Tab-separated table of C-alpha atoms in Angstrom:
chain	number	residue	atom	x	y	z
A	26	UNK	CA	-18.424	197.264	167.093
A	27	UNK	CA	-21.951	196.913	168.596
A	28	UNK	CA	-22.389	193.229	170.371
A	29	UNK	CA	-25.365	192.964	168.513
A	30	UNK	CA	-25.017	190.534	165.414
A	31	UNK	CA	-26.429	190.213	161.483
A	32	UNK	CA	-28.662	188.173	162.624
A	33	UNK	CA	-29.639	189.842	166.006
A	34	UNK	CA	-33.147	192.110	165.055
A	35	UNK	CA	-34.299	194.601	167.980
A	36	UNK	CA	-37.410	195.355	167.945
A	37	UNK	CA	-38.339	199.112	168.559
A	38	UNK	CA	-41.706	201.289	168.670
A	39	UNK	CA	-41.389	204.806	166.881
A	40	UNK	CA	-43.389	207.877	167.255
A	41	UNK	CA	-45.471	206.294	170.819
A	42	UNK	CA	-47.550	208.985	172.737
A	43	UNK	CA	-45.959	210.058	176.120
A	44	UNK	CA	-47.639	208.013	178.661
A	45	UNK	CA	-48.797	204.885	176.051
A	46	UNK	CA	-49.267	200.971	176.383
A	47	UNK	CA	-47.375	198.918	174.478
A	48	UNK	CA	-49.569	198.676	171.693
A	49	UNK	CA	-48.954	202.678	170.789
A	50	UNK	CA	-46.805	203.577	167.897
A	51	UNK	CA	-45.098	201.704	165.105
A	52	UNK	CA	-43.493	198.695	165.141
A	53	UNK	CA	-39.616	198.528	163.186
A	54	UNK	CA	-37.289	195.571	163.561
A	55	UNK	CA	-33.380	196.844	163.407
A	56	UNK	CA	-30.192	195.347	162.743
A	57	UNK	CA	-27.325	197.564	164.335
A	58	UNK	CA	-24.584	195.218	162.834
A	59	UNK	CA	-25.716	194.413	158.670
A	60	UNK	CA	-22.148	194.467	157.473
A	61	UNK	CA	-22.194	190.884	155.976
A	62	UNK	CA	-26.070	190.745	154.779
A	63	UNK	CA	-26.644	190.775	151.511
A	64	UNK	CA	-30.773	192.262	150.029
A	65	UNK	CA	-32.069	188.882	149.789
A	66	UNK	CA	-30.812	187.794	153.546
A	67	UNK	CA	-32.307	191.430	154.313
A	68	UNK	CA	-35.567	191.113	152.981
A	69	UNK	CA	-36.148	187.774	154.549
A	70	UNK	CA	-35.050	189.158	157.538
A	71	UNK	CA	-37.312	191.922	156.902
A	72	UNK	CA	-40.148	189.701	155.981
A	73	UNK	CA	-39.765	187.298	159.028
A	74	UNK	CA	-40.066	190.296	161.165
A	75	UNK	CA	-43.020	191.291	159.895
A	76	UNK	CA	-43.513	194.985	160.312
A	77	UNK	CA	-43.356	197.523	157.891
A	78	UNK	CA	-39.962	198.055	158.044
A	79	UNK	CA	-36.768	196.643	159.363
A	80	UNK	CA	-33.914	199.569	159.185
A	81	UNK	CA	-30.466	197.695	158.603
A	82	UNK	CA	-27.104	199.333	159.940
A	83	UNK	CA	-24.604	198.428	157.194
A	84	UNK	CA	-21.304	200.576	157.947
A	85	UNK	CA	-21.242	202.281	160.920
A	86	UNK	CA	-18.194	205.132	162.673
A	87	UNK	CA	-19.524	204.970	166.365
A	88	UNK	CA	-16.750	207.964	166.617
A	89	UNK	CA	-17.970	209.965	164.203
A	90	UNK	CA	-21.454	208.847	164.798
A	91	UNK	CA	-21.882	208.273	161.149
A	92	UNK	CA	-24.253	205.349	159.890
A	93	UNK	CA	-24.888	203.831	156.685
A	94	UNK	CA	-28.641	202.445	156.814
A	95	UNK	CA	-30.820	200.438	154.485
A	96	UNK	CA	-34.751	200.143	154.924
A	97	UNK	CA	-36.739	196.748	153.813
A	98	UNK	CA	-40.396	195.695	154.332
A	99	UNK	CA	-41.425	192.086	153.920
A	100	UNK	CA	-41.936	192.739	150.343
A	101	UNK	CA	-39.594	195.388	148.729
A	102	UNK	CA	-36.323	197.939	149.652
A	103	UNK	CA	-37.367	201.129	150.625
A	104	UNK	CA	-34.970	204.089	150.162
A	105	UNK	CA	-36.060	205.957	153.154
A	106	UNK	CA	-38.143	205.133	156.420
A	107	UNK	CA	-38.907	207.777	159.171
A	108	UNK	CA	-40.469	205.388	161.659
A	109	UNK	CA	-37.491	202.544	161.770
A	110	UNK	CA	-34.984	205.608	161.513
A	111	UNK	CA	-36.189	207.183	164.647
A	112	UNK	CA	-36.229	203.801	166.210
A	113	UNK	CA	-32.445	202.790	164.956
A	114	UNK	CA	-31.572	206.383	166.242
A	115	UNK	CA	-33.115	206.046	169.721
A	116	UNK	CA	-31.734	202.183	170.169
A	117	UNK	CA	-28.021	204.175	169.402
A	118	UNK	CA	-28.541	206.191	171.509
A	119	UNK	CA	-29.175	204.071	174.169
A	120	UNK	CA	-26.269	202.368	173.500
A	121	UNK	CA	-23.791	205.283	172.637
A	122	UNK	CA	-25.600	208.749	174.542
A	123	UNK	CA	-27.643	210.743	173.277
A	124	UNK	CA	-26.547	213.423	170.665
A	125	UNK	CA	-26.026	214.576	166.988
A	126	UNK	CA	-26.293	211.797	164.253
A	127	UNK	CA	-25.816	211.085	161.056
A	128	UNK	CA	-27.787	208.401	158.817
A	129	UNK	CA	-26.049	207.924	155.202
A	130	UNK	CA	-29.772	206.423	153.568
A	131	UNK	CA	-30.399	205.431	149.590
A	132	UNK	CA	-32.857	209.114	149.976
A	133	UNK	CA	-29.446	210.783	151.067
A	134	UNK	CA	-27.981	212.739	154.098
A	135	UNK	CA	-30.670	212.712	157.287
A	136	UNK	CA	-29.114	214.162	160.308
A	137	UNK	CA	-31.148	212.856	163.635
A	138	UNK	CA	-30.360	214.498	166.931
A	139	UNK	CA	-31.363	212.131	169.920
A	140	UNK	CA	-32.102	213.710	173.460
A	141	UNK	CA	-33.345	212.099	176.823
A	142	UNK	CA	-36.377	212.899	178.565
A	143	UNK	CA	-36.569	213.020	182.282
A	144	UNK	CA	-38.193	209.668	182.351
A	145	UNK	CA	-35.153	207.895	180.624
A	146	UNK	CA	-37.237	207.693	176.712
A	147	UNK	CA	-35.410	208.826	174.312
A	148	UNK	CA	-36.936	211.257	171.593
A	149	UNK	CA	-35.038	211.582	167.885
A	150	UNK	CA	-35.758	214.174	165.418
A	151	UNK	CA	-34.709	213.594	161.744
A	152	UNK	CA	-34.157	216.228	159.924
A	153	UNK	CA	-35.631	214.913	156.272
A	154	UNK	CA	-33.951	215.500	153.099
A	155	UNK	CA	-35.415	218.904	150.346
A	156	UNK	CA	-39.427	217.713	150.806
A	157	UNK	CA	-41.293	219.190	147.684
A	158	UNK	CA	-44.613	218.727	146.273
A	159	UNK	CA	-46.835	218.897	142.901
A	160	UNK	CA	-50.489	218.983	142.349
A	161	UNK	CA	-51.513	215.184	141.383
A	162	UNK	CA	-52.855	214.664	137.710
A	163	UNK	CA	-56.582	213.058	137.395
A	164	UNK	CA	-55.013	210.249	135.989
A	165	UNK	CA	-53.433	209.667	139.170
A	166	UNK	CA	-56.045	210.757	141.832
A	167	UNK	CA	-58.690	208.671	139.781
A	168	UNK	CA	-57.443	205.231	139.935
A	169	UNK	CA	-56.317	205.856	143.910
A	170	UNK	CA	-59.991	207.341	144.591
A	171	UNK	CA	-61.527	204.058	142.968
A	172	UNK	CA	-59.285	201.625	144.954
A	173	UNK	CA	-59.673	203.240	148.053
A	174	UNK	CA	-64.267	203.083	147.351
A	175	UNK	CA	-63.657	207.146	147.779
A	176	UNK	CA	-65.275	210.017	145.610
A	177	UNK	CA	-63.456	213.510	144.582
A	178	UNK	CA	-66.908	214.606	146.744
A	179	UNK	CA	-65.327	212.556	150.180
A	180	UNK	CA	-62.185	215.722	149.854
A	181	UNK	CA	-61.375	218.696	151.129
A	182	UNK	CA	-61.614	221.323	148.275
A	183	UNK	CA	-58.836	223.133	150.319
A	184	UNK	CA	-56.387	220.742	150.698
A	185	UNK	CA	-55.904	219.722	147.115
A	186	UNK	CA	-54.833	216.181	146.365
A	187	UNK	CA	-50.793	216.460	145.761
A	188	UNK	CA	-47.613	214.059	145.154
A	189	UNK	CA	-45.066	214.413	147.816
A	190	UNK	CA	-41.420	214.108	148.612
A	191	UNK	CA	-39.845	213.436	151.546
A	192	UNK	CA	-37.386	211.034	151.173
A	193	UNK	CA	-39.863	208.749	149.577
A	194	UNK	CA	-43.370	209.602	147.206
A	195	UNK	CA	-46.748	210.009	148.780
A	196	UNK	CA	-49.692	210.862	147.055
A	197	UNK	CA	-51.715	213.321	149.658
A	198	UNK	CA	-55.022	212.757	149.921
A	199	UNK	CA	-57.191	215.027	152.483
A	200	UNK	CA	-60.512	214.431	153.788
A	201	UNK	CA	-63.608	216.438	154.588
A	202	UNK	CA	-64.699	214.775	157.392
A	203	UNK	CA	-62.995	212.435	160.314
A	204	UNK	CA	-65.842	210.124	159.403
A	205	UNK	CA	-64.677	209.784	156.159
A	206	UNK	CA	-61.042	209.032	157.161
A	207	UNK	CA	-61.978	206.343	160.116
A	208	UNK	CA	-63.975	204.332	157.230
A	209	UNK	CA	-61.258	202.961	155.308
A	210	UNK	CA	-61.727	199.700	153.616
A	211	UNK	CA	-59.703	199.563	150.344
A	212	UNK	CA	-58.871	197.199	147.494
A	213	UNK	CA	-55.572	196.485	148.493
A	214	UNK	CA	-54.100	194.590	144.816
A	215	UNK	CA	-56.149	197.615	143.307
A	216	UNK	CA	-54.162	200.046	145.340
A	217	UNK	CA	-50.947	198.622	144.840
A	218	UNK	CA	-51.021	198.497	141.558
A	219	UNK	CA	-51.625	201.867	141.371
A	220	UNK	CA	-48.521	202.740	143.759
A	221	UNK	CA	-46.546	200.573	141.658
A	222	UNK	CA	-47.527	202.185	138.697
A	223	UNK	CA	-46.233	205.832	139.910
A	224	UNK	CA	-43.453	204.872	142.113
A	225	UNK	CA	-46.065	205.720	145.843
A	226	UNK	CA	-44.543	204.471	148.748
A	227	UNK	CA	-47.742	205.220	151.020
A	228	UNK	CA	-51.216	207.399	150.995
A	229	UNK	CA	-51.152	209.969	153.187
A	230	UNK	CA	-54.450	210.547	153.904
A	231	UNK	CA	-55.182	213.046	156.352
A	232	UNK	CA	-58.086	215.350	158.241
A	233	UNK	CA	-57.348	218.537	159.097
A	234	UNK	CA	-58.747	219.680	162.921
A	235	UNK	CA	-56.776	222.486	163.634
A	236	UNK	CA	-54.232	224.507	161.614
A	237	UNK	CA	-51.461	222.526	163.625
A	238	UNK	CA	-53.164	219.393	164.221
A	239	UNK	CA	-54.041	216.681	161.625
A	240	UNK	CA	-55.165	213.068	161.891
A	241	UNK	CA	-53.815	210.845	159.241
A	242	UNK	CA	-54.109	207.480	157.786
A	243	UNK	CA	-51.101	205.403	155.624
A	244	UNK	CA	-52.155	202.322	153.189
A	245	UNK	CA	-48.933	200.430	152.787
A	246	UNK	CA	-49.843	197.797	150.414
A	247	UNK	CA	-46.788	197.747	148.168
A	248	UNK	CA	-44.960	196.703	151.266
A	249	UNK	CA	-47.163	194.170	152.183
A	250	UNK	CA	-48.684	196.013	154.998
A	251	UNK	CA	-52.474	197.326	155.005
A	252	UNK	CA	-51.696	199.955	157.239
A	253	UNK	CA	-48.947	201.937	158.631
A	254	UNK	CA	-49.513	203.139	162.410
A	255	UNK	CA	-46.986	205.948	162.174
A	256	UNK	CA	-45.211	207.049	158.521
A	257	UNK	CA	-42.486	209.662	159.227
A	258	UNK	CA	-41.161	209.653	156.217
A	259	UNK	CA	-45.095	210.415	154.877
A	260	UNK	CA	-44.908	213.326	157.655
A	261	UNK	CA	-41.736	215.004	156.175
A	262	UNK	CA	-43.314	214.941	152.745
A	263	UNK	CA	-46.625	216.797	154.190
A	264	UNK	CA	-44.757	219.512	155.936
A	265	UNK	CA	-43.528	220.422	152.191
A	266	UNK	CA	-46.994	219.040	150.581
A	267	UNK	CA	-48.293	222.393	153.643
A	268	UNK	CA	-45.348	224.536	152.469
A	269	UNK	CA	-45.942	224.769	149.001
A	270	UNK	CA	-49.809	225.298	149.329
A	271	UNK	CA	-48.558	228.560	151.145
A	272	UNK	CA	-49.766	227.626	154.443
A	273	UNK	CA	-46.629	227.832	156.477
A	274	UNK	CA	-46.484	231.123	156.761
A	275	UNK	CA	-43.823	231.400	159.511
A	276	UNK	CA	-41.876	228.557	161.429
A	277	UNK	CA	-44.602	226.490	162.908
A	278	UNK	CA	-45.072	223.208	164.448
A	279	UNK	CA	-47.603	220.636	163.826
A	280	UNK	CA	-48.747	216.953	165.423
A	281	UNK	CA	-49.683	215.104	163.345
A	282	UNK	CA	-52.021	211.580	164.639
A	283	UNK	CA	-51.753	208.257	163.201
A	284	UNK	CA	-52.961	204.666	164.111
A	285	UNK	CA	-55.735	205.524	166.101
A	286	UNK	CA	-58.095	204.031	164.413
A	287	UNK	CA	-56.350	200.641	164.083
A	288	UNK	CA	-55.630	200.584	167.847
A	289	UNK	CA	-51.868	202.052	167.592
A	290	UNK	CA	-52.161	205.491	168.205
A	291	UNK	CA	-48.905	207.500	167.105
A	292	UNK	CA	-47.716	210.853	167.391
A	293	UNK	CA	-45.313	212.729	164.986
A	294	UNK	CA	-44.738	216.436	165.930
A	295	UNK	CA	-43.287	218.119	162.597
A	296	UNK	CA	-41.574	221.366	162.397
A	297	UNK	CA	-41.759	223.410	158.912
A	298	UNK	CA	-40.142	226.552	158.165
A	299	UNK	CA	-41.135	228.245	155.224
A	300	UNK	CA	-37.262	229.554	154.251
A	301	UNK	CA	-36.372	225.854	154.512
A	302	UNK	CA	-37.594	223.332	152.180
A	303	UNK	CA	-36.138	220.243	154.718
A	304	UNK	CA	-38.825	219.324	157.317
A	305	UNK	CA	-38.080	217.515	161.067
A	306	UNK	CA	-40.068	215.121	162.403
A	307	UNK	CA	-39.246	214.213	166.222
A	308	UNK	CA	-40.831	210.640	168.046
A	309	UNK	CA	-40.148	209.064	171.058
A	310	UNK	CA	-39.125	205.753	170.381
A	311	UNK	CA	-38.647	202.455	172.793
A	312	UNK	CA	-37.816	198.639	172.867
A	313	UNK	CA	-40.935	196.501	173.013
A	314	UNK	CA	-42.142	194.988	175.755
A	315	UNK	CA	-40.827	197.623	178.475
A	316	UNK	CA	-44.055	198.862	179.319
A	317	UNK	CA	-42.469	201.691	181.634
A	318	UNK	CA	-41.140	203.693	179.175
């Protein structure tokens, strides 16, 4: 048993650049010991936090490394979160060594293996759960478009707009321009309702500047948040959303850059192999407030 408590939240930053301030990557609250919470205690815990997701440990085999987790933002359950499960694995870790994992999550199975860099941070990478894609219909790139002020003439004809799977839904959205993607100023009730009317869990809208380097942006409005800083879950559905447009040609790895231009800026680095449909996404995480690390 952990000496944390159900009511003791740590409060970890996924996916933060090597070398970053404190205010680099994304914020997640954790609970290590959940056993007694029921989903209303969790979403007010979740909500009193106040990030986009609080990651809730609710069985746990510390000998088996086996872990039963639940993901809440202030406003709704989530079945799967990459950020705050890269953060619960590294704040584990910490406590148990680094090593293999196992995360039992509503999305299913995610293995996370944790390692230690020379410094002492600790870097996870989840291993995400079959990540598919589909083209999106116009009756769902429309709506998004309009609550978002975008046009079908803002996108990249290459990078068609898709619905992806990760763990979670994301409709893909990619930009022509970095311009484009740094000027986001949405109708966030309009956007949600759209989300909530096909099931979206974020945007994924992304740049492309390289072949193996894209800059993205995540609306989170259904969760109460405007903007996620660093979406792994979002990053495990684009590595299949890349796969099944036939550009992963042979194992590759990609970063991906978030939060940069809300003052966060994030890293994801995600591996895709085009024999495998599951994607990994690795992140350093560490507590906030230890500025050395």
């Amino acid at each position: 048993m952990s000496p944390e408590t159900s009511t003791d939240v740590l409060r970890y930053s996924a996916f933060t650049p090597e070398g970053s301030a404190d205010d680099g990557g994304n914020p997640a609250g954790i609970v290590l010991d959940a056993a007694g919470l029921d989903p209303s205690r969790m979403l007010a815990l979740a909500a009193e936090v106040g990030y986009s997701e609080t990651a809730f440990v609710m069985a746990r085999d510390d000998a088996e490394r086996r872990f039963r987790v639940r993901y809440f933002s202030p406003l709704v359950e989530v079945p799967f979160c990459g950020h705050a499960t890269v953060a619960t694995a590294v704040a584990l870790a910490e406590r148990n060594g680094p090593g293999e994992l196992v995360f039992d999550t509503p999305a299913g199975e995610i293995p996370v293996s944790t390692a230690a860099d020379p410094d002492g941070t600790v870097r996870a990478t989840l291993t995400s759960v079959p990540a598919r894609s589909r083209p999106a219909t116009p009756d769902e790139t429309a709506p998004a478009l309009a609550a978002l002020r975008w046009t079908e003439g803002d996108l990249d004809p290459e990078l068609p707009p898709h619905v992806a799977f990760g763990g979670a839904e994301h409709l893909v959205l990619a930009v022509a321009s970095r311009a484009r993607l740094a000027d986001l100023a949405y109708d966030f009730d309009g956007l949600a309702d759209v989300m909530r009317q096909h099931g979206w869990t974020t945007l994924q809208l992304v740049w492309r500047e390289a072949d193996d380097l894209f800059h993205a942006r995540d609306p989170f409005p259904v969760g109460g948040v405007v903007e996620d800083p660093a979406t792994g879950a979002a990053a495990a559905a684009f590595g299949g959303y890349l796969r099944t447009l036939g550009l992963v040609r042979e194992p590759m790895t990609l970063t991906l850059r978030q939060g940069e231009d809300m003052g966060r800026p994030s890293e994801l680095l995600v591996d895709i192999d085009p024999t495998d449909p599951r994607v990994r996404v690795t992140g350093r995480a560490r507590p906030i407030g230890d500025p050395h690390r």
